[in-house]
Structure formats: structure tokens, C-alpha cells
XYZ file of C-alpha atoms in Angstrom:
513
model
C 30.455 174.382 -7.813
C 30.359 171.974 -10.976
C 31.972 168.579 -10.525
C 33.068 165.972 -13.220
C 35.419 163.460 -14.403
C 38.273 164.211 -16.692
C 39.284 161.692 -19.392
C 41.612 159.882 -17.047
C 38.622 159.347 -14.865
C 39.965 161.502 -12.085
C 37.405 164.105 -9.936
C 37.639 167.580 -11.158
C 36.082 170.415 -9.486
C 35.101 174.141 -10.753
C 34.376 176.357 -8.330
C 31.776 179.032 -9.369
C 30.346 182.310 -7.288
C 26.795 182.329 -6.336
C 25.472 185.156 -8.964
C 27.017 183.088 -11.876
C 23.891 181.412 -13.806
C 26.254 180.094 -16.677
C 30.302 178.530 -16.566
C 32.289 176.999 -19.217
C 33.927 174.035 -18.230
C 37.391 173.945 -20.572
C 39.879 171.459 -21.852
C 37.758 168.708 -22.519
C 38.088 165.808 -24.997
C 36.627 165.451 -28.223
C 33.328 162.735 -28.882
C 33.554 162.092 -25.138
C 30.224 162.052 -22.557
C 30.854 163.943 -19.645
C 28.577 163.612 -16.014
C 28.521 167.475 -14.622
C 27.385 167.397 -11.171
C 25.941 171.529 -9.719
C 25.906 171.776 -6.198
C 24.343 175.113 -4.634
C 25.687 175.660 -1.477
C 23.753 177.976 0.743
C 25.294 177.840 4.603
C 27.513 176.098 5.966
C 26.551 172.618 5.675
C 23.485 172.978 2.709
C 23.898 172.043 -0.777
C 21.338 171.766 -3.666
C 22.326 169.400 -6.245
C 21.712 169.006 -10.037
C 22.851 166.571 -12.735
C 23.146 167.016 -16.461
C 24.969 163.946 -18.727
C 26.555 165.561 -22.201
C 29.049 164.138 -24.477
C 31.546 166.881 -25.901
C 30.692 167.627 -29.804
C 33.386 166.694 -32.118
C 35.142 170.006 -33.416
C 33.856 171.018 -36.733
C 36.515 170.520 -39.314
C 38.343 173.315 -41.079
C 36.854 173.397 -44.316
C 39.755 172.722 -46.893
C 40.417 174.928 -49.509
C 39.156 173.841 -52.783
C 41.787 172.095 -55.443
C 43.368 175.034 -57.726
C 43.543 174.629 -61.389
C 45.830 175.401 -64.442
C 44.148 177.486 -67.861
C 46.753 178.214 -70.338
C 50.231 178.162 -71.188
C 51.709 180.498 -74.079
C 54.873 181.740 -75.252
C 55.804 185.378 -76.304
C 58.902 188.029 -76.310
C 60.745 184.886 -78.458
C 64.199 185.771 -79.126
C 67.188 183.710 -80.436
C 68.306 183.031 -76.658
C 65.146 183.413 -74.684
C 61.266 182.513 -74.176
C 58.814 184.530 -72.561
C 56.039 181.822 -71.082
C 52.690 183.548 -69.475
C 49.708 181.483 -67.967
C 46.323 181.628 -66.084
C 45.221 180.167 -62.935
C 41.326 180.293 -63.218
C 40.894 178.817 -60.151
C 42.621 179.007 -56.671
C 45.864 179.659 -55.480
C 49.132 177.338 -55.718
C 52.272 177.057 -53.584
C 55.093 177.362 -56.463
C 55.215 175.834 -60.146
C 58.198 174.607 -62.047
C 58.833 174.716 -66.190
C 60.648 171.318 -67.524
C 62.120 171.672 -71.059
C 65.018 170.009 -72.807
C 68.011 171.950 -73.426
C 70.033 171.658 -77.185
C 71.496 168.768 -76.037
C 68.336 166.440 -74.685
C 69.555 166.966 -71.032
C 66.101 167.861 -68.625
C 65.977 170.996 -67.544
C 63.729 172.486 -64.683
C 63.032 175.957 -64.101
C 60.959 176.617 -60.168
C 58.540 179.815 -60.169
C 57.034 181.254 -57.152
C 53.038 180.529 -56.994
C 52.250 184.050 -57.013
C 53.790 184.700 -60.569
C 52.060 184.282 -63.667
C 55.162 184.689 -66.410
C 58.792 183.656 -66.283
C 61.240 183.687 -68.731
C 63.529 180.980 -70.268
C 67.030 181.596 -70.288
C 69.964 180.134 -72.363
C 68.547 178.812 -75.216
C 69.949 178.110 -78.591
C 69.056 180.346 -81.563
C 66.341 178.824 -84.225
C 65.877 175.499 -81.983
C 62.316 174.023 -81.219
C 61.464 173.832 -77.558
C 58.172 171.969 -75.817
C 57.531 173.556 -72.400
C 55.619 171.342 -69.838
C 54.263 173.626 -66.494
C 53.258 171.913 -63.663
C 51.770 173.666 -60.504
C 52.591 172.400 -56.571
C 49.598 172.602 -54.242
C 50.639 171.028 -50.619
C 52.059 167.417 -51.702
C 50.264 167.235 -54.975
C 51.773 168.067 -58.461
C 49.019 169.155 -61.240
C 49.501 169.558 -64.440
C 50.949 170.042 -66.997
C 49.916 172.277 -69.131
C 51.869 172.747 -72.789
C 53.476 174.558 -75.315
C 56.249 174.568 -78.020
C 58.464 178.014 -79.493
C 60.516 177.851 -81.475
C 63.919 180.401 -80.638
C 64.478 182.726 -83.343
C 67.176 183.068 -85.998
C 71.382 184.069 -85.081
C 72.744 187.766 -85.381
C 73.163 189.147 -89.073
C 76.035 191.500 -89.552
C 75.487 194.360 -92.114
C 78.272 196.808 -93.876
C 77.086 199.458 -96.097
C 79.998 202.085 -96.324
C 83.150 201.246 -98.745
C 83.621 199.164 -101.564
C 85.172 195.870 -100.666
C 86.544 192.944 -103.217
C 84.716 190.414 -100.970
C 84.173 189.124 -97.441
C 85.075 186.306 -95.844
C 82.901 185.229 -92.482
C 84.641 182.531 -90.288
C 83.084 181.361 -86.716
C 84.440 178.432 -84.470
C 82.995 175.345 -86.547
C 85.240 176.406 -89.677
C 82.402 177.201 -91.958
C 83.204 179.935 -94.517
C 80.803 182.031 -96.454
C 82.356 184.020 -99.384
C 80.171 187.191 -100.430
C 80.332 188.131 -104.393
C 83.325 189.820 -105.688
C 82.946 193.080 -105.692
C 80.181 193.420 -103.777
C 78.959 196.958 -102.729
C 76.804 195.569 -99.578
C 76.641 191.987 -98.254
C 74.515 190.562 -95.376
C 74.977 187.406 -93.593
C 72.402 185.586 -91.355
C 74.306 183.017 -88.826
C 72.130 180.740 -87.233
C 72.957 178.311 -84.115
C 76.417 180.267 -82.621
C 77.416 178.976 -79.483
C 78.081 182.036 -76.691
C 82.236 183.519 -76.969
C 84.097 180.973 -74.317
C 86.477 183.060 -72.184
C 89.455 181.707 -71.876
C 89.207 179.924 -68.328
C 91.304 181.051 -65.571
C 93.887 179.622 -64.311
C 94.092 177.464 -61.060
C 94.361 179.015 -57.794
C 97.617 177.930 -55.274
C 97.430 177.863 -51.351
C 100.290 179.376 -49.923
C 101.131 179.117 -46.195
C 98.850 178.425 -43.278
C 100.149 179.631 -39.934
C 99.013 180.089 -36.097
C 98.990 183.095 -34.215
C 97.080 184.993 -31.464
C 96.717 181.612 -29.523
C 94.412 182.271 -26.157
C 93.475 179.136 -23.834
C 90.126 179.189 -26.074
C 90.855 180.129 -29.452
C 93.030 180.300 -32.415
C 94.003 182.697 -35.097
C 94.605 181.446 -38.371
C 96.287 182.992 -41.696
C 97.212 181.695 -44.597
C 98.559 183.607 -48.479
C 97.145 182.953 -51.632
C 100.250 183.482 -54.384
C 97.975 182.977 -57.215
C 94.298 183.198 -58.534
C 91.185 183.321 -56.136
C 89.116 180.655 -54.744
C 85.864 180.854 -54.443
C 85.347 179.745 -50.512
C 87.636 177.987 -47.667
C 87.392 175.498 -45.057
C 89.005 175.116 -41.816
C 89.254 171.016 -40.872
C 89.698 169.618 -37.684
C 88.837 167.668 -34.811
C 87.422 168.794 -31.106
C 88.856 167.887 -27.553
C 86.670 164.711 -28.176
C 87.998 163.747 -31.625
C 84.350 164.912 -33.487
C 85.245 166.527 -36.538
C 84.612 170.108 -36.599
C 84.147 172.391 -39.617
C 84.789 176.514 -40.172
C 83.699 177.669 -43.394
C 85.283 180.736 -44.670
C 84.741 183.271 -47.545
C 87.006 183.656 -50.560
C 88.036 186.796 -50.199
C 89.603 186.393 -46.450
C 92.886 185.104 -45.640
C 92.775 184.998 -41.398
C 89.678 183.373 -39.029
C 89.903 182.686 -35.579
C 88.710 179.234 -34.578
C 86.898 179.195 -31.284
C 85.623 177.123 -28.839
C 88.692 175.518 -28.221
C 89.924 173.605 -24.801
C 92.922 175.188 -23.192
C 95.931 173.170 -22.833
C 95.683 170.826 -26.239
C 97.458 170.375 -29.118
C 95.002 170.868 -32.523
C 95.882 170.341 -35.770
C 94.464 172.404 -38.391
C 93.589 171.653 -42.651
C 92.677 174.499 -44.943
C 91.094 173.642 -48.586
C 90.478 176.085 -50.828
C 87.014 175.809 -53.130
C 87.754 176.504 -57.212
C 84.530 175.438 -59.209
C 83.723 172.200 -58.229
C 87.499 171.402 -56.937
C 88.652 171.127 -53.447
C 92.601 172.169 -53.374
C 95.034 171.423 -50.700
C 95.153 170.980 -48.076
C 97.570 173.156 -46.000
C 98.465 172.478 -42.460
C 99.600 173.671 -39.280
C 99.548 172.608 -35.215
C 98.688 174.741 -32.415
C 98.426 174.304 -28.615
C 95.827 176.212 -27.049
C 97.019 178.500 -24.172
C 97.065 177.465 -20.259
C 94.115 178.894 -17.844
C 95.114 181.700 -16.201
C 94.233 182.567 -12.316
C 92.131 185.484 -13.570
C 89.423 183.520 -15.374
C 87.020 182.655 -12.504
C 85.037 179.317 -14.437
C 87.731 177.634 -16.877
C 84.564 174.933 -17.591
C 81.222 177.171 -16.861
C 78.692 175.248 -16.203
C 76.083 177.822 -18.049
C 76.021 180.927 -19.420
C 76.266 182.842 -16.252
C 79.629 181.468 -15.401
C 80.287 182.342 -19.062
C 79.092 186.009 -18.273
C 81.675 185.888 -15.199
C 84.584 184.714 -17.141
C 84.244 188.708 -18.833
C 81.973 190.558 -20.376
C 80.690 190.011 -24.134
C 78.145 190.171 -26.675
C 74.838 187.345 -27.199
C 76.755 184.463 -28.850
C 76.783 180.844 -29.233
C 79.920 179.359 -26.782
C 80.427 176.321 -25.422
C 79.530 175.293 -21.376
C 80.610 172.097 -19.962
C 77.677 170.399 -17.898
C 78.351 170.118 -14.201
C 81.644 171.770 -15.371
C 83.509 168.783 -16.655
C 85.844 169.187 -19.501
C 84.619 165.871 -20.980
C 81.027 166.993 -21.529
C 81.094 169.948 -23.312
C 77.624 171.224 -24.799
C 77.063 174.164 -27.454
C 74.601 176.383 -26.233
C 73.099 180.253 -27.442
C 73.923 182.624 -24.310
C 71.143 185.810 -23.979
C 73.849 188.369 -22.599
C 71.421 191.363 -22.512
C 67.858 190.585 -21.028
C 67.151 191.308 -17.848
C 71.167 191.258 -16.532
C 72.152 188.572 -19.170
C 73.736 185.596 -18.102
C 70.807 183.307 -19.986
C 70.856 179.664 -21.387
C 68.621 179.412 -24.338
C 66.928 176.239 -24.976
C 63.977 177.260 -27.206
C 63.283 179.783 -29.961
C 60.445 180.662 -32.247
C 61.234 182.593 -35.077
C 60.498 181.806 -38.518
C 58.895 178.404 -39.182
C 61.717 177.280 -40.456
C 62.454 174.093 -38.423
C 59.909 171.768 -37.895
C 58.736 170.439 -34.430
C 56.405 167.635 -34.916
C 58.740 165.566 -34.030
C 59.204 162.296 -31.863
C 60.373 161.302 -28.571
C 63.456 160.736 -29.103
C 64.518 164.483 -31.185
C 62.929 166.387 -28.554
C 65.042 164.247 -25.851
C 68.588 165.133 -28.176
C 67.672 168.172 -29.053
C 67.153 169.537 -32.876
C 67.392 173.030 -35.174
C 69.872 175.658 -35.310
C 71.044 177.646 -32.625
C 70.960 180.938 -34.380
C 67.369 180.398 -35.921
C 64.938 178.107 -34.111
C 65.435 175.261 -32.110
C 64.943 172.665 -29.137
C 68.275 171.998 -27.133
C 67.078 169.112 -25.977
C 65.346 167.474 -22.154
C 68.747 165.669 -21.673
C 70.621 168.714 -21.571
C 67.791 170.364 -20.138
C 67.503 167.944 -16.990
C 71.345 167.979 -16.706
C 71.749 171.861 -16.430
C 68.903 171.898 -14.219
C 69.868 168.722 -11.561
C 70.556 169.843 -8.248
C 70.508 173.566 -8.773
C 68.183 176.914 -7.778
C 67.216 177.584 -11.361
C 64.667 180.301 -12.806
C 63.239 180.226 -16.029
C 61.552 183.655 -18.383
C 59.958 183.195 -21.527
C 60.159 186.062 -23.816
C 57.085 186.337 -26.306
C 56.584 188.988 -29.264
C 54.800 190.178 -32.178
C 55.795 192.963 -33.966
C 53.898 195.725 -31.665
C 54.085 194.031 -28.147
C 56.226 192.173 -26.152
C 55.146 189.866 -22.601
C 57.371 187.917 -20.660
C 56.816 184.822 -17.538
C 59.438 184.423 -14.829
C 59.153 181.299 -13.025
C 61.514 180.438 -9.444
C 62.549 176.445 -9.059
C 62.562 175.180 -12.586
C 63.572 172.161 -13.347
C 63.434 169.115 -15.750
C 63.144 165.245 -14.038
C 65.446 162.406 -16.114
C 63.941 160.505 -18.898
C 63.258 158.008 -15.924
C 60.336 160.559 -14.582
C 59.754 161.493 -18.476
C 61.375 164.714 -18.205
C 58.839 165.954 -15.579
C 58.076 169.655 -15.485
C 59.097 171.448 -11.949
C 58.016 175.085 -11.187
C 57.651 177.442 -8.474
C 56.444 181.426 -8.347
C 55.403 183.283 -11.173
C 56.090 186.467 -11.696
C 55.849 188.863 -15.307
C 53.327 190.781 -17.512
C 52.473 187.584 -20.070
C 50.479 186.007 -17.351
C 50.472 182.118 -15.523
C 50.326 180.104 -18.087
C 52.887 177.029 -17.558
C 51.795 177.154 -14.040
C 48.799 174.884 -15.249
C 51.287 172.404 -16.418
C 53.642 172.089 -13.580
C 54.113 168.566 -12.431
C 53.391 167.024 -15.595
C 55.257 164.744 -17.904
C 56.583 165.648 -21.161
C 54.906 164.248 -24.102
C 55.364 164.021 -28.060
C 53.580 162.125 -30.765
C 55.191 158.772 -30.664
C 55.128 158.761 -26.624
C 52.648 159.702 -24.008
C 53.177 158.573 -20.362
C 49.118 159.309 -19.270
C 48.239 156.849 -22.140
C 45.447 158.677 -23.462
C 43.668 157.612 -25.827
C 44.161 160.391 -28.344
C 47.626 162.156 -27.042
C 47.568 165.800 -26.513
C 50.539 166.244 -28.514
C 48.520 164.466 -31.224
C 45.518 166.991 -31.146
C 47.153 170.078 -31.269
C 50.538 168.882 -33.098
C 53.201 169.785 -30.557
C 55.216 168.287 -27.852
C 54.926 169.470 -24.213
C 54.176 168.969 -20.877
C 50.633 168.105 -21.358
C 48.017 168.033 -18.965
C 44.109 167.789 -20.257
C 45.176 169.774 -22.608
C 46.999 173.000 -22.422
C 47.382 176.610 -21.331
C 50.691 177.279 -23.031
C 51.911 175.214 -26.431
C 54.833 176.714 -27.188
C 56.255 174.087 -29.553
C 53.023 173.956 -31.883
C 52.460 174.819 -34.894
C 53.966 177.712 -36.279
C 51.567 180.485 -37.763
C 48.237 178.115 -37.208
C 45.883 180.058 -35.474
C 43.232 177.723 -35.075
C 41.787 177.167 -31.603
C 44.556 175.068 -29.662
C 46.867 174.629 -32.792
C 49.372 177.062 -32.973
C 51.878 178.880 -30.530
C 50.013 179.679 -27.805
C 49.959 181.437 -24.266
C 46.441 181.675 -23.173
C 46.359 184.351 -20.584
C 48.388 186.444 -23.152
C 46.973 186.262 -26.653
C 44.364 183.596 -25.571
C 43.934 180.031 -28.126
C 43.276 181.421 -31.614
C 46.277 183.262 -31.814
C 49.774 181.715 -32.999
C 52.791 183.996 -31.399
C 55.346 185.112 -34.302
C 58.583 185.148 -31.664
C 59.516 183.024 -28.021
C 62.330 182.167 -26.055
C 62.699 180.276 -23.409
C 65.895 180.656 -21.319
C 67.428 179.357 -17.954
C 70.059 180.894 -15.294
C 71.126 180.019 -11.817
C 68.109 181.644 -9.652
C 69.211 184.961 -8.457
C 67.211 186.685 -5.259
């Protein structure tokens, strides 16, 4: 067996079997020395022992990629509206680029390109009207550049009439100047340089009719409303929650009823509708509703969590409201996972996209942050109050496009911020392996906040926030995509360290045996 001290200083022991010549002793800390004590044991009371001092190399840093560069910048396919730019990257790779010109009248104009293109074209220009285009290229947080050129736009349209004899011509356009061709005249061209695009006459302004109330449940409201004239481009449904929060329902143009949902039974709402012209907001129109009593038939008027939810009738995956420890007055928008496994799951973490960033502090991760129908954290607040005092299990979903793994874990639960939101875990059971077993009993950590006091935080090294111990197994808030050793989203008995996992969820229901 190999003995040592971890970085806190506390005995660790390695047990190893007796044809083993060689072990590798994991999570340690980086530009650290380390005492690793071999004992040999050989009977029941023999042991040989050996001694070897080491300190742990740094990790070699990931080499960075070298600083692209800009060539040229040129202009082609001119016409008396448009530019054609084209350029050359002779060197590396960049993130996006943007174009900055001045329009006709001096205003700044900027025109964003994706970094894989290498031409764009410059719309809505005015006809025989010299341009300067500046290009700049974004690499990370840096802006290079720019790189140059002028065009100038070419001449207006020419009109041409060739069959007929006229006396003359007259040519009028909207700043009142008049050409006159000779009398006469068998054939007459015109060039016209500078013509603004035909204005259409604007339409007129859109009127809100009548809102009104119907199909009124203890949870939800219908609402429809008339249009007598014109079309607006969107709609909004104001008002305020049980707890006076403001709530908004945004609505397409072209609809004219929406239910509202989430709603508390018994209460009287009040409901504005605006409708969106341009850059106007008209109205609003009003109207008052009060939500329906609860009936004897629904079994959980407040659930507590999404398998109350699943009792009150069946239904779809959907966001809905539960009320922790079932009071009215503490109502908390969750995601509900109706299908996996018999349904009746509280999400409180997704993977999915990158989208939402979660090197964050203390202090989101104990509020919770993102969006429930992309990726987010609900929060170790909510997450120790759904979990007080109750048999809860926990599964964690994981995917990649081909495969799919999941971890079922009996007795989860989440201590108060007083404990630092201590993780709480009994059997496993799944095919994605025992991964957050290794960090049972340990306190959540984040950037800004680590409760060991280490002198480099976990969450620091491999940019996440979790239940840490020396380091990880499982990092299932890191970074998305990275997969350098210990960085990204990993579960180690699944996909092992180097490996960042495209798709998890983590979800919570009252135990069921």
C-alpha cells in the first residue's frame, strides 16, 4: 500500500495488490512535494517499507495559438447601390470581423462578418458617392486591424427611347430638377445620378380593439383581443404575479388569443395588452379576471415538485410553477422531465449549448442563473429547500450524439448555506458509472469562495463550481467543449478527463422504492 499526505495535510492511503510493480497516485496538486510511503506486507503482521520524496511537476501549458494577421482589402462587383469587398488572411484564423464605413449622410456604419468568410458585400449605398472601408478582424478580446480601401459607387439608371418621333421630353424626379431634350429629337438619353430609392407611402397606424377573458381554470387564463385596423408587428401581455412581480407574455403579430399560465387559483389579475408598430408601443387595453377555485379532484393545489405536478394529471415536459414545502407564498419556476424513467423529475442543471456561462461566483450559483429551456443552474437555495427533510433520489442524464449513460443516486440532498450547501448521497446505481460518489460529503465551492481554504481552489484550476474534493471525478459545471485534462465537462468513469460531454441533466424526485 502507498501512503501520503494530501494538500490539506491529511493521511491518504492507496491500497495496491501484491503483483502490481507500478500505481499512479491521482488528484494531486500542482508545484507541490509529496512524501510517498510503500509498505509490503507479507503475513499477517510483516511489512517492508520504502520512502521516495517528489514534488508534483507543474502542468505544461497549452501552447497558445499564434496571433492571426490581416493581407489585403479590395473592392470589386461596384454598382450604383452596392460594393463587393474581398480580403486575405495570410496567417491564422479569426473569430468574426466587422466593415465600418460612413453612409451618404456621415452617420458610422458597421457591417459584422463571420471569421470564416473572406468577401461580403455592402448594401444601400448611394449611386456615384466615394466610400473608405476600414476592416478590422476579432481574435478572443483583441481587435486588429484595419486594413483599407475606398470605391467609389457607380453612376444612376439612364433611360433610353428609340421608337417614335417625339417633339421633346421632359424628365422630372422628386428634387424638381427638369431636363428638357432637343425639340424634335429622334432619340434622347438621360443619365440621373444620386436618386434616392421610391418611398412607399407608409401605412397607416394600427388600432387595438377589445381585450377580453375567457376559459378561466384555477391556473390559467385565456385571453382575446380584435384588431379593427392595420397589423402590428408583436404584442405583450402586462401584469403582475400572486406576489406583485411584474410578469411579461410576449406574443406574435399575427395572433389575437394566448393563455396566460401559471396563475394562483382564487385571485383577481388584471391584465394590459400593447401592441408593437415600428418602434411604437400602442395601447394599452385592459381587462380583470379571477382565477378559478381548487376543485376536490386536484390532489396537490401547491405541489411541492414536479411529481405532485405529475399527480395533479398527466402532461407533456414543461416549465410550471411548484411551491416549496407547498406554500402558496413561495412559489418557484422550475423545468419538469415528464418522460424519463416514469417522469415526475425536477431539473436543476442542463448542458446543452455553451450558451450560458458558469464561471461564476458564490453568490449566482447560490440564486440560481440561465434559462430554463436552454442551460442553466436553479440554484443551492432552492436546491437545499426541495431537498430538506425528504427521501430524495437524484439521475444524471449524459449524451453525445451516439451514446447515452446515466447515474442514479438514493438519499440526495443539499445542506443550507450554513454547511455550504454540503453534498449528501447514498447508493449508486446506472450504466455512466460512480462518479459523484467520490464527492459525497463535501462542500460546494466556486471561484470567489472555498470553505477547505486551499491555496489554489479547485474551482479555480479547472474553472467550474462544485463539490470539490482534491480535485474531482465528475465536473459537471466546467467548461463547456474544453477537453483538456480536468477542464471541461467531465464524468471520469464514463468518458474519463480529456473528454468534455456535449449534453447533462441533472434532475431530482421524491425517492421511489
Amino acid at each position: 500500500m502507498v501512503q501520503y499526505k494530501d494538500a490539506q495535510g491529511q493521511p491518504q492511503v492507496l491500497p495496491v495488490d501484491g503483483e502490481s510493480h507500478t500505481v499512479t497516485v491521482p488528484d494531486l496538486v500542482p508545484s507541490r512535494r509529496y512524501k510517498f510511503n510503500v509498505y509490503g506486507m507479507w503475513g499477517p503482521q510483516h511489512a517492508l517499507y520504502y520512502a521516495l520524496s517528489i514534488a508534483a511537476p507543474v502542468p505544461p501549458e497549452e501552447e497558445q495559438p499564434s496571433q492571426p494577421r490581416l493581407g489585403e482589402l479590395t473592392a470589386s462587383h461596384v454598382t450604383p447601390t452596392s460594393v463587393q469587398l474581398d480580403w486575405t488572411v495570410p496567417e491564422g484564423t479569426f473569430d468574426s470581423f466587422t466593415v465600418q464605413y460612413k453612409d451618404a449622410q456621415g452617420q458610422p456604419q458597421v457591417l459584422p462578418v463571420d471569421g470564416k468568410s473572406r468577401t461580403v458585400t455592402v448594401p444601400d449605398l448611394v449611386p456615384s458617392r466615394r466610400y473608405k472601408f476600414n476592416m478590422y478582424g476579432v481574435w478572443g478580446r483583441k481587435r486588429l486591424g484595419p486594413i483599407s480601401t475606398d470605391a467609389v459607387t457607380g453612376e444612376g439608371g439612364c433611360g433610353h427611347w428609340k421608337d417614335g418621333q417625339m417633339d421633346g421630353w421632359i424628365g422630372m424626379w422628386m428634387d424638381g430638377w427638369v431636363a428638357v431634350c432637343p425639340h424634335r429629337a429622334l432619340h434622347c438619353a438621360l443619365s440621373i445620378a444620386a436618386l434616392a430609392p421610391s418611398q412607399e407611402e407608409p401605412p397607416s397606424q394600427p388600432r387595438l380593439g377589445e381585450l377580453t377573458a375567457s376559459h378561466v381554470t384555477p391556473t390559467s387564463v385565456q385571453l382575446e383581443w380584435t384588431v379593427p385596423e392595420g397589423t402590428f408587428d408583436s404584442f405583450t401581455v402586462q401584469y403582475k404575479d400572486a406576489q406583485g412581480q411584474p410578469q411579461v407574455l410576449p406574443v406574435d403579430g399575427g395572433s389575437r388569443t394566448v393563455t396566460v399560465p401559471d396563475l394562483v387559483p382564487s385571485h383577481l389579475y388584471k391584465f394590459n395588452l400593447y401592441g408593437m408598430w415600428g418602434q411604437k408601443r400602442l395601447g394599452p387595453i385592459y381587462t380583470d379576471a379571477v382565477t378559478g377555485e381548487v376543485g376536490s379532484p386536484l390532489p396537490f393545489p401547491y405541489p411541492r415538485d414536479c411529481a405532485e405536478e405529475q399527480l395533479n394529471g398527466p402532461g407533456p415536459s414543461r416549465e410550471t410553477l411548484v411551491f416549496l414545502g407547498g406554500d402558496p407564498e413561495q412559489p418557484l419556476r422550475v423545468f419538469c422531465d415528464m418522460e424519463t424513467d416514469g417522469g415526475g423529475w425536477l431539473v436543476f442543471q442542463r448542458r446543452m449549448n455553451g450558451l450560458t456561462d458558469f464561471w461564476r461566483g458564490w453568490a449566482e450559483y447560490a440564486r440560481g442563473f440561465g434559462n430554463l429551456s436552454q442551460e442553466f443552474w436553479l440554484g443551492n437555495e432552492a436546491l437545499h429547500a426541495l431537498t430538506r427533510g425528504r427521501s430524495m433520489e437524484l439521475r444524471v442524464d449524459l449524451r453525445t450524439p451516439d451514446e447515452a449513460a446515466f447515474a442514479r443516486y438514493r438519499d440526495f440532498a443539499v445542506a443550507g448555506p450554513e454547511d455550504d450547501f454540503r453534498l449528501h448521497l447514498g447508493a449508486y446505481s446506472g450504466t455512466a458509472g460512480d462518479a459523484l460518489g467520490y464527492h459525497a460529503g463535501n462542500p460546494f465551492s466556486t471561484r470567489d469562495r472555498d470553505p477547505r481554504g486551499r491555496p489554489r481552489p479547485c474551482a479555480v484550476s479547472y474553472t467550474g463550481a462544485w463539490w470539490y474534493r482534491n480535485c474531482h471525478y465528475a465536473n459537471l459545471n466546467g467548461r463547456y467543449g474544453n477537453p483538456r485534462d480536468h477542464q471541461g465537462i467531465n464524468w471520469f468513469p464514463w468518458k474519463g478527463f480529456e473528454f468534455s460531454i456535449p449534453f447533462t441533466e441533472m434532475k431530482l424526485r421524491p425517492q421511489r422504492d
